[in-house]
Amino acid sequence: MDRITLDARHLHAFTEVGFEVAGGSGAHGAMTALRKVIPVEAYEFVAYDPATGRHRSLVSSGYARVDEDAAEEYARLDPYRRAMAARVPLAMGAPGTERYYRRHLEPYGWRAGLTAPLFVGGERYTGLLHVNARRALPPEAGTVLAAVAGTLAHVTDLTRCVIDPLGLPPGFHALAFERGGRHRPVAGWPASAAIAAEPAMARLARDFLDSRELSRRGLWPEAGGRWREVRVHRAGVGPHGAVQGALIAERPCALPYDLTAREVEVLTRVAAGDSNPQIAAALVLSVRTVTTHLEHIFAKLGCDSRTRLTTKVLAEGLCRLDLP
């Protein structure tokens, strides 16, 4: 890509593009800023969904119509794949794209255009941006578009979630679930292989969404016997967080307060309001054994009553998280 000399006009536009994307105005605000240096008459943001491996139109403006199948069709073109590899915009009518443009753009009067592949941080592909005009674009248009593509990539990033403002401490791995069970990565956190491998996590997400809880915490013994701290938050997932969903995050942990696995089972029942005989029946233990476990639990957690124990257990997420 050719070098250009940035003047104050370019720098101001680039700053505005970043502000609009970060501030939540998204595509339309960012493109209003970009139009100050590139005379774009129409644009379309196409998102790549890592959950399905497919492309779809996300936001558009200025076109008389947008064909639903056009996004996936364009992403399969060899010239576009080469542009992805080179991280450079592809000009309208470039060899190998003629049929696409004759079908979707030229009938409506568009004579110039660029398509930029969008990568967050130069690494993770999130989609593409079409820009078009009825007259020739200035020579520096491709270079300018390439310069802001990394910022604009956040518009099409479907891994971004709107979550509980408390967020998560470091060290967690996460996935976001839609109500129907589909999961997707979450920007800012590594994907959790443990959650992805457990089918019951989708049911946990749905059960959580059907509850009135804003968040949920607990201890999860995965199949291999390793314990993990799990947190569940309500989250908006998909385009601009528009789909109600749940973010489930986990990190490996040792059982806190030197608790044993059996003691975690007992305190979980206590927090649920069970009596000692009910706990004994549920865990196939004698009432005396349950009483002994409770004595150890009270000592380890520094509690002197079931009420204080329950309060501490729920506040610190010490219950065993049983999957539906």
C-alpha positions as a Markdown table, in Angstrom:
| # | Residue | x | y | z |
|---|---|---|---|---|
| 1 | Met | 0.0 | 0.0 | 0.0 |
| 2 | Asp | 1.3 | 3.4 | -0.9 |
| 3 | Arg | 2.4 | 5.9 | 1.7 |
| 4 | Ile | 0.4 | 9.1 | 2.2 |
| 5 | Thr | 1.2 | 12.3 | 4.0 |
| 6 | Leu | -1.4 | 12.8 | 6.7 |
| 7 | Asp | -2.6 | 16.3 | 7.2 |
| 8 | Ala | -4.7 | 17.7 | 10.1 |
| 9 | Arg | -7.9 | 16.8 | 8.2 |
| 10 | His | -6.9 | 13.1 | 8.1 |
| 11 | Leu | -5.7 | 13.0 | 11.7 |
| 12 | His | -8.9 | 14.6 | 12.9 |
| 13 | Ala | -11.0 | 12.1 | 10.9 |
| 14 | Phe | -9.1 | 9.2 | 12.3 |
| 15 | Thr | -9.6 | 10.4 | 15.8 |
| 16 | Glu | -13.3 | 10.8 | 15.2 |
| 17 | Val | -13.6 | 7.3 | 13.8 |
| 18 | Gly | -12.0 | 5.8 | 16.9 |
| 19 | Phe | -14.1 | 7.9 | 19.2 |
| 20 | Glu | -17.4 | 6.9 | 17.4 |
| 21 | Val | -16.5 | 3.2 | 17.5 |
| 22 | Ala | -15.3 | 3.2 | 21.2 |
| 23 | Gly | -18.2 | 5.5 | 22.3 |
| 24 | Gly | -20.9 | 3.1 | 21.0 |
| 25 | Ser | -22.1 | 5.1 | 18.0 |
| 26 | Gly | -20.7 | 2.3 | 15.9 |
| 27 | Ala | -20.9 | 2.1 | 12.1 |
| 28 | His | -22.9 | 5.2 | 11.2 |
| 29 | Gly | -20.9 | 7.5 | 13.5 |
| 30 | Ala | -17.6 | 6.1 | 12.3 |
| 31 | Met | -18.5 | 6.4 | 8.6 |
| 32 | Thr | -19.8 | 10.0 | 9.1 |
| 33 | Ala | -16.3 | 10.8 | 10.3 |
| 34 | Leu | -14.6 | 8.9 | 7.6 |
| 35 | Arg | -16.6 | 10.6 | 4.9 |
| 36 | Lys | -14.8 | 13.8 | 5.7 |
| 37 | Val | -11.7 | 12.5 | 4.0 |
| 38 | Ile | -13.2 | 9.8 | 1.6 |
| 39 | Pro | -16.3 | 10.8 | -0.4 |
| 40 | Val | -18.1 | 7.6 | 0.2 |
| 41 | Glu | -21.8 | 7.5 | -0.8 |
| 42 | Ala | -22.7 | 4.0 | 0.4 |
| 43 | Tyr | -21.2 | 1.5 | 2.7 |
| 44 | Glu | -22.0 | -2.0 | 4.1 |
| 45 | Phe | -20.4 | -3.7 | 7.1 |
| 46 | Val | -20.4 | -7.5 | 6.8 |
| 47 | Ala | -19.8 | -9.5 | 10.0 |
| 48 | Tyr | -18.0 | -12.9 | 10.2 |
| 49 | Asp | -19.6 | -15.1 | 12.8 |
| 50 | Pro | -17.1 | -17.5 | 14.4 |
| 51 | Ala | -19.9 | -19.5 | 15.8 |
| 52 | Thr | -21.2 | -20.4 | 12.4 |
| 53 | Gly | -18.2 | -19.7 | 10.1 |
| 54 | Arg | -20.4 | -17.6 | 7.9 |
| 55 | His | -20.7 | -14.0 | 6.8 |
| 56 | Arg | -23.8 | -11.8 | 6.9 |
| 57 | Ser | -24.7 | -8.2 | 6.3 |
| 58 | Leu | -24.7 | -6.3 | 9.6 |
| 59 | Val | -25.1 | -2.5 | 8.8 |
| 60 | Ser | -25.6 | -0.7 | 5.5 |
| 61 | Ser | -26.4 | 2.8 | 4.3 |
| 62 | Gly | -27.0 | 4.3 | 0.8 |
| 63 | Tyr | -27.8 | 1.2 | -1.2 |
| 64 | Ala | -31.2 | 0.7 | -2.8 |
| 65 | Arg | -31.0 | -2.9 | -1.8 |
| 66 | Val | -28.6 | -5.4 | -0.1 |
| 67 | Asp | -28.9 | -9.0 | -1.3 |
| 68 | Glu | -28.8 | -11.4 | 1.7 |
| 69 | Asp | -26.6 | -13.9 | -0.1 |
| 70 | Ala | -24.1 | -11.3 | -1.3 |
| 71 | Ala | -22.0 | -11.2 | 1.8 |
| 72 | Glu | -21.1 | -14.9 | 1.8 |
| 73 | Glu | -20.7 | -14.8 | -2.0 |
| 74 | Tyr | -18.1 | -12.1 | -1.8 |
| 75 | Ala | -16.2 | -13.7 | 1.0 |
| 76 | Arg | -15.7 | -16.8 | -1.1 |
| 77 | Leu | -14.1 | -14.9 | -4.0 |
| 78 | Asp | -10.4 | -15.7 | -4.5 |
| 79 | Pro | -9.4 | -12.1 | -5.0 |
| 80 | Tyr | -10.9 | -11.2 | -1.6 |
| 81 | Arg | -9.1 | -14.1 | 0.1 |
| 82 | Arg | -5.8 | -12.8 | -1.4 |
| 83 | Ala | -6.7 | -9.3 | -0.1 |
| 84 | Met | -7.3 | -10.8 | 3.4 |
| 85 | Ala | -3.9 | -12.4 | 3.3 |
| 86 | Ala | -2.3 | -9.1 | 2.3 |
| 87 | Arg | -4.5 | -7.0 | 4.6 |
| 88 | Val | -5.2 | -4.5 | 1.8 |
| 89 | Pro | -8.5 | -3.2 | 0.4 |
| 90 | Leu | -9.7 | -4.6 | -2.9 |
| 91 | Ala | -10.8 | -2.2 | -5.7 |
| 92 | Met | -14.2 | -2.6 | -7.3 |
| 93 | Gly | -14.0 | -4.5 | -10.6 |
| 94 | Ala | -10.6 | -6.1 | -9.7 |
| 95 | Pro | -9.9 | -9.3 | -11.8 |
| 96 | Gly | -12.1 | -12.1 | -10.4 |
| 97 | Thr | -14.8 | -9.8 | -9.0 |
| 98 | Glu | -16.4 | -8.6 | -12.2 |
| 99 | Arg | -19.4 | -11.0 | -12.0 |
| 100 | Tyr | -20.1 | -10.0 | -8.4 |
| 101 | Tyr | -20.1 | -6.2 | -9.2 |
| 102 | Arg | -22.2 | -6.7 | -12.4 |
| 103 | Arg | -24.8 | -8.5 | -10.3 |
| 104 | His | -24.9 | -6.4 | -7.1 |
| 105 | Leu | -23.6 | -2.9 | -7.7 |
| 106 | Glu | -23.4 | -1.7 | -11.3 |
| 107 | Pro | -27.1 | -2.0 | -12.0 |
| 108 | Tyr | -27.6 | 0.7 | -9.3 |
| 109 | Gly | -25.1 | 3.2 | -10.7 |
| 110 | Trp | -22.1 | 2.5 | -8.5 |
| 111 | Arg | -18.9 | 3.0 | -10.5 |
| 112 | Ala | -16.1 | 3.0 | -7.9 |
| 113 | Gly | -15.6 | 1.2 | -4.6 |
| 114 | Leu | -13.3 | -0.6 | -2.2 |
| 115 | Thr | -13.7 | -3.6 | 0.1 |
| 116 | Ala | -11.5 | -3.7 | 3.2 |
| 117 | Pro | -10.9 | -6.9 | 5.1 |
| 118 | Leu | -11.3 | -6.2 | 8.9 |
| 119 | Phe | -9.0 | -7.6 | 11.5 |
| 120 | Val | -8.9 | -6.7 | 15.2 |
| 121 | Gly | -5.4 | -6.2 | 16.3 |
| 122 | Gly | -4.2 | -7.3 | 12.9 |
| 123 | Glu | -4.8 | -10.9 | 13.9 |
| 124 | Arg | -8.5 | -11.8 | 14.4 |
| 125 | Tyr | -10.7 | -11.5 | 11.3 |
| 126 | Thr | -14.1 | -10.0 | 12.0 |
| 127 | Gly | -15.6 | -9.3 | 8.6 |
| 128 | Leu | -15.4 | -6.8 | 5.7 |
| 129 | Leu | -16.4 | -3.3 | 4.7 |
| 130 | His | -17.7 | -2.3 | 1.3 |
| 131 | Val | -17.6 | 1.4 | 0.3 |
| 132 | Asn | -19.0 | 2.7 | -3.0 |
| 133 | Ala | -19.4 | 5.9 | -4.9 |
| 134 | Arg | -20.8 | 7.0 | -8.3 |
| 135 | Arg | -17.6 | 8.8 | -9.2 |
| 136 | Ala | -14.0 | 7.9 | -8.9 |
| 137 | Leu | -12.5 | 7.8 | -5.4 |
| 138 | Pro | -9.4 | 9.9 | -4.7 |
| 139 | Pro | -6.1 | 8.0 | -5.2 |
| 140 | Glu | -5.3 | 7.9 | -1.4 |
| 141 | Ala | -8.7 | 6.3 | -0.6 |
| 142 | Gly | -7.4 | 2.7 | -0.3 |
| 143 | Thr | -4.5 | 3.8 | 1.9 |
| 144 | Val | -6.8 | 5.8 | 4.2 |
| 145 | Leu | -9.3 | 2.9 | 4.5 |
| 146 | Ala | -6.5 | 0.5 | 5.3 |
| 147 | Ala | -5.2 | 2.8 | 8.0 |
| 148 | Val | -8.6 | 2.8 | 9.9 |
| 149 | Ala | -9.6 | -0.8 | 9.1 |
| 150 | Gly | -8.3 | -2.0 | 12.4 |
| 151 | Thr | -10.5 | 0.4 | 14.3 |
| 152 | Leu | -13.5 | -0.3 | 12.1 |
| 153 | Ala | -13.1 | -4.0 | 12.7 |
| 154 | His | -14.6 | -3.6 | 16.1 |
| 155 | Val | -17.9 | -2.7 | 14.5 |
| 156 | Thr | -18.2 | -6.2 | 13.0 |
| 157 | Asp | -16.7 | -8.0 | 16.1 |
| 158 | Leu | -19.5 | -10.4 | 17.1 |
| 159 | Thr | -17.4 | -11.7 | 20.1 |
| 160 | Arg | -18.0 | -8.4 | 21.9 |
| 161 | Cys | -20.5 | -8.8 | 24.7 |
| 162 | Val | -22.3 | -6.3 | 26.9 |
| 163 | Ile | -21.9 | -7.8 | 30.4 |
| 164 | Asp | -22.3 | -7.0 | 34.0 |
| 165 | Pro | -20.3 | -3.9 | 34.7 |
| 166 | Leu | -18.4 | -5.7 | 37.5 |
| 167 | Gly | -16.7 | -7.8 | 34.8 |
| 168 | Leu | -14.4 | -10.7 | 35.7 |
| 169 | Pro | -11.1 | -10.9 | 37.5 |
| 170 | Pro | -8.0 | -12.0 | 35.5 |
| 171 | Gly | -7.4 | -15.6 | 34.8 |
| 172 | Phe | -10.8 | -16.6 | 33.6 |
| 173 | His | -11.7 | -18.4 | 30.3 |
| 174 | Ala | -15.1 | -17.7 | 28.9 |
| 175 | Leu | -17.8 | -18.3 | 26.3 |
| 176 | Ala | -21.1 | -16.5 | 25.6 |
| 177 | Phe | -24.2 | -18.5 | 25.1 |
| 178 | Glu | -27.4 | -17.6 | 23.2 |
| 179 | Arg | -30.7 | -18.9 | 24.6 |
| 180 | Gly | -30.8 | -21.5 | 21.9 |
| 181 | Gly | -27.5 | -23.0 | 23.0 |
| 182 | Arg | -25.1 | -21.7 | 20.4 |
| 183 | His | -21.9 | -20.3 | 21.9 |
| 184 | Arg | -19.3 | -17.9 | 20.7 |
| 185 | Pro | -15.9 | -16.5 | 21.9 |
| 186 | Val | -15.8 | -13.4 | 24.0 |
| 187 | Ala | -13.5 | -10.5 | 23.2 |
| 188 | Gly | -11.1 | -9.9 | 25.9 |
| 189 | Trp | -11.0 | -13.4 | 27.4 |
| 190 | Pro | -9.6 | -16.6 | 26.1 |
| 191 | Ala | -12.1 | -19.2 | 25.1 |
| 192 | Ser | -12.8 | -22.0 | 27.6 |
| 193 | Ala | -12.2 | -25.5 | 26.2 |
| 194 | Ala | -13.7 | -27.0 | 29.4 |
| 195 | Ile | -17.0 | -25.2 | 29.0 |
| 196 | Ala | -17.2 | -25.9 | 25.2 |
| 197 | Ala | -16.7 | -29.6 | 25.9 |
| 198 | Glu | -19.5 | -29.8 | 28.5 |
| 199 | Pro | -22.9 | -30.1 | 26.7 |
| 200 | Ala | -24.8 | -29.3 | 30.0 |
| 201 | Met | -23.3 | -25.7 | 30.0 |
| 202 | Ala | -25.8 | -24.7 | 27.3 |
| 203 | Arg | -28.6 | -25.9 | 29.6 |
| 204 | Leu | -27.1 | -24.0 | 32.5 |
| 205 | Ala | -27.1 | -20.9 | 30.4 |
| 206 | Arg | -30.8 | -21.3 | 29.5 |
| 207 | Asp | -31.7 | -22.1 | 33.1 |
| 208 | Phe | -29.9 | -19.0 | 34.3 |
| 209 | Leu | -31.6 | -16.8 | 31.6 |
| 210 | Asp | -35.0 | -18.2 | 32.7 |
| 211 | Ser | -34.2 | -17.2 | 36.4 |
| 212 | Arg | -34.3 | -13.7 | 37.9 |
| 213 | Glu | -30.7 | -13.8 | 38.8 |
| 214 | Leu | -28.2 | -11.2 | 37.6 |
| 215 | Ser | -25.2 | -13.4 | 38.3 |
| 216 | Arg | -24.3 | -16.8 | 39.7 |
| 217 | Arg | -21.2 | -18.3 | 41.2 |
| 218 | Gly | -20.1 | -21.8 | 42.2 |
| 219 | Leu | -17.6 | -24.6 | 42.2 |
| 220 | Trp | -17.7 | -27.1 | 39.4 |
| 221 | Pro | -16.0 | -30.5 | 39.4 |
| 222 | Glu | -15.4 | -31.3 | 35.8 |
| 223 | Ala | -15.3 | -34.9 | 34.5 |
| 224 | Gly | -11.6 | -35.3 | 35.2 |
| 225 | Gly | -12.0 | -34.4 | 38.8 |
| 226 | Arg | -10.4 | -31.0 | 38.6 |
| 227 | Trp | -12.3 | -28.2 | 40.3 |
| 228 | Arg | -13.1 | -24.9 | 38.6 |
| 229 | Glu | -14.5 | -21.6 | 39.8 |
| 230 | Val | -17.4 | -20.7 | 37.6 |
| 231 | Arg | -19.2 | -17.4 | 37.2 |
| 232 | Val | -22.3 | -16.7 | 35.1 |
| 233 | His | -23.4 | -13.2 | 34.1 |
| 234 | Arg | -26.2 | -11.9 | 31.9 |
| 235 | Ala | -24.9 | -10.6 | 28.6 |
| 236 | Gly | -25.9 | -9.1 | 25.4 |
| 237 | Val | -24.4 | -11.2 | 22.6 |
| 238 | Gly | -24.2 | -11.0 | 18.8 |
| 239 | Pro | -24.5 | -7.8 | 16.8 |
| 240 | His | -24.1 | -4.9 | 19.2 |
| 241 | Gly | -25.2 | -7.1 | 22.1 |
| 242 | Ala | -28.7 | -7.3 | 20.7 |
| 243 | Val | -29.4 | -11.0 | 21.6 |
| 244 | Gln | -30.1 | -11.9 | 25.3 |
| 245 | Gly | -27.5 | -14.4 | 26.4 |
| 246 | Ala | -25.3 | -15.5 | 29.3 |
| 247 | Leu | -21.5 | -15.3 | 29.7 |
| 248 | Ile | -20.1 | -18.4 | 31.5 |
| 249 | Ala | -16.5 | -18.1 | 32.7 |
| 250 | Glu | -14.2 | -20.5 | 34.6 |
| 251 | Arg | -10.7 | -20.8 | 36.0 |
| 252 | Pro | -9.0 | -23.8 | 37.7 |
| 253 | Cys | -9.0 | -23.6 | 41.5 |
| 254 | Ala | -8.2 | -25.5 | 44.6 |
| 255 | Leu | -11.1 | -25.9 | 47.0 |
| 256 | Pro | -11.0 | -22.9 | 49.4 |
| 257 | Tyr | -10.6 | -23.0 | 53.1 |
| 258 | Asp | -9.1 | -26.6 | 52.8 |
| 259 | Leu | -12.6 | -27.9 | 52.3 |
| 260 | Thr | -13.0 | -31.5 | 51.0 |
| 261 | Ala | -15.3 | -32.4 | 48.1 |
| 262 | Arg | -17.7 | -34.0 | 50.6 |
| 263 | Glu | -17.8 | -30.9 | 52.8 |
| 264 | Val | -18.6 | -28.8 | 49.7 |
| 265 | Glu | -21.6 | -31.1 | 49.0 |
| 266 | Val | -22.8 | -30.7 | 52.6 |
| 267 | Leu | -22.5 | -26.9 | 52.8 |
| 268 | Thr | -24.2 | -26.7 | 49.4 |
| 269 | Arg | -27.2 | -28.5 | 50.9 |
| 270 | Val | -27.1 | -26.3 | 54.0 |
| 271 | Ala | -27.2 | -23.2 | 51.8 |
| 272 | Ala | -30.2 | -24.7 | 50.1 |
| 273 | Gly | -32.0 | -24.9 | 53.4 |
| 274 | Asp | -31.8 | -28.7 | 54.0 |
| 275 | Ser | -31.9 | -30.1 | 57.5 |
| 276 | Asn | -29.3 | -32.6 | 58.7 |
| 277 | Pro | -31.6 | -35.6 | 58.2 |
| 278 | Gln | -32.4 | -34.3 | 54.6 |
| 279 | Ile | -28.7 | -33.9 | 53.9 |
| 280 | Ala | -28.0 | -37.4 | 55.2 |
| 281 | Ala | -30.7 | -38.9 | 53.0 |
| 282 | Ala | -29.6 | -37.0 | 49.9 |
| 283 | Leu | -25.9 | -37.9 | 50.3 |
| 284 | Val | -26.5 | -41.4 | 51.7 |
| 285 | Leu | -24.8 | -40.6 | 54.9 |
| 286 | Ser | -25.7 | -41.0 | 58.6 |
| 287 | Val | -27.0 | -38.0 | 60.4 |
| 288 | Arg | -24.0 | -38.3 | 62.8 |
| 289 | Thr | -21.6 | -38.1 | 59.8 |
| 290 | Val | -23.3 | -35.0 | 58.5 |
| 291 | Thr | -23.1 | -33.4 | 61.9 |
| 292 | Thr | -19.3 | -34.2 | 62.0 |
| 293 | His | -18.8 | -32.7 | 58.6 |
| 294 | Leu | -20.7 | -29.5 | 59.7 |
| 295 | Glu | -18.5 | -29.2 | 62.7 |
| 296 | His | -15.4 | -29.2 | 60.5 |
| 297 | Ile | -17.1 | -26.8 | 58.0 |
| 298 | Phe | -18.0 | -24.3 | 60.8 |
| 299 | Ala | -14.4 | -24.4 | 62.1 |
| 300 | Lys | -12.8 | -23.9 | 58.6 |
| 301 | Leu | -15.1 | -21.0 | 57.6 |
| 302 | Gly | -15.2 | -19.4 | 61.0 |
| 303 | Cys | -19.0 | -19.5 | 61.3 |
| 304 | Asp | -21.1 | -20.3 | 64.4 |
| 305 | Ser | -24.5 | -20.7 | 62.8 |
| 306 | Arg | -26.2 | -22.0 | 59.7 |
| 307 | Thr | -27.4 | -18.5 | 58.9 |
| 308 | Arg | -23.9 | -17.1 | 58.9 |
| 309 | Leu | -22.6 | -20.1 | 57.0 |
| 310 | Thr | -25.2 | -19.7 | 54.3 |
| 311 | Thr | -24.5 | -16.0 | 53.9 |
| 312 | Lys | -20.8 | -16.6 | 53.5 |
| 313 | Val | -21.2 | -19.5 | 51.1 |
| 314 | Leu | -23.5 | -17.6 | 48.8 |
| 315 | Ala | -21.5 | -14.4 | 48.9 |
| 316 | Glu | -18.2 | -16.2 | 48.0 |
| 317 | Gly | -19.6 | -18.8 | 45.6 |
| 318 | Leu | -18.7 | -21.8 | 47.7 |
| 319 | Cys | -21.6 | -24.0 | 46.6 |
| 320 | Arg | -21.1 | -26.9 | 44.2 |
| 321 | Leu | -22.5 | -25.9 | 40.8 |
| 322 | Asp | -24.6 | -28.8 | 39.7 |
| 323 | Leu | -25.3 | -28.7 | 35.9 |
| 324 | Pro | -28.9 | -29.3 | 34.7 |
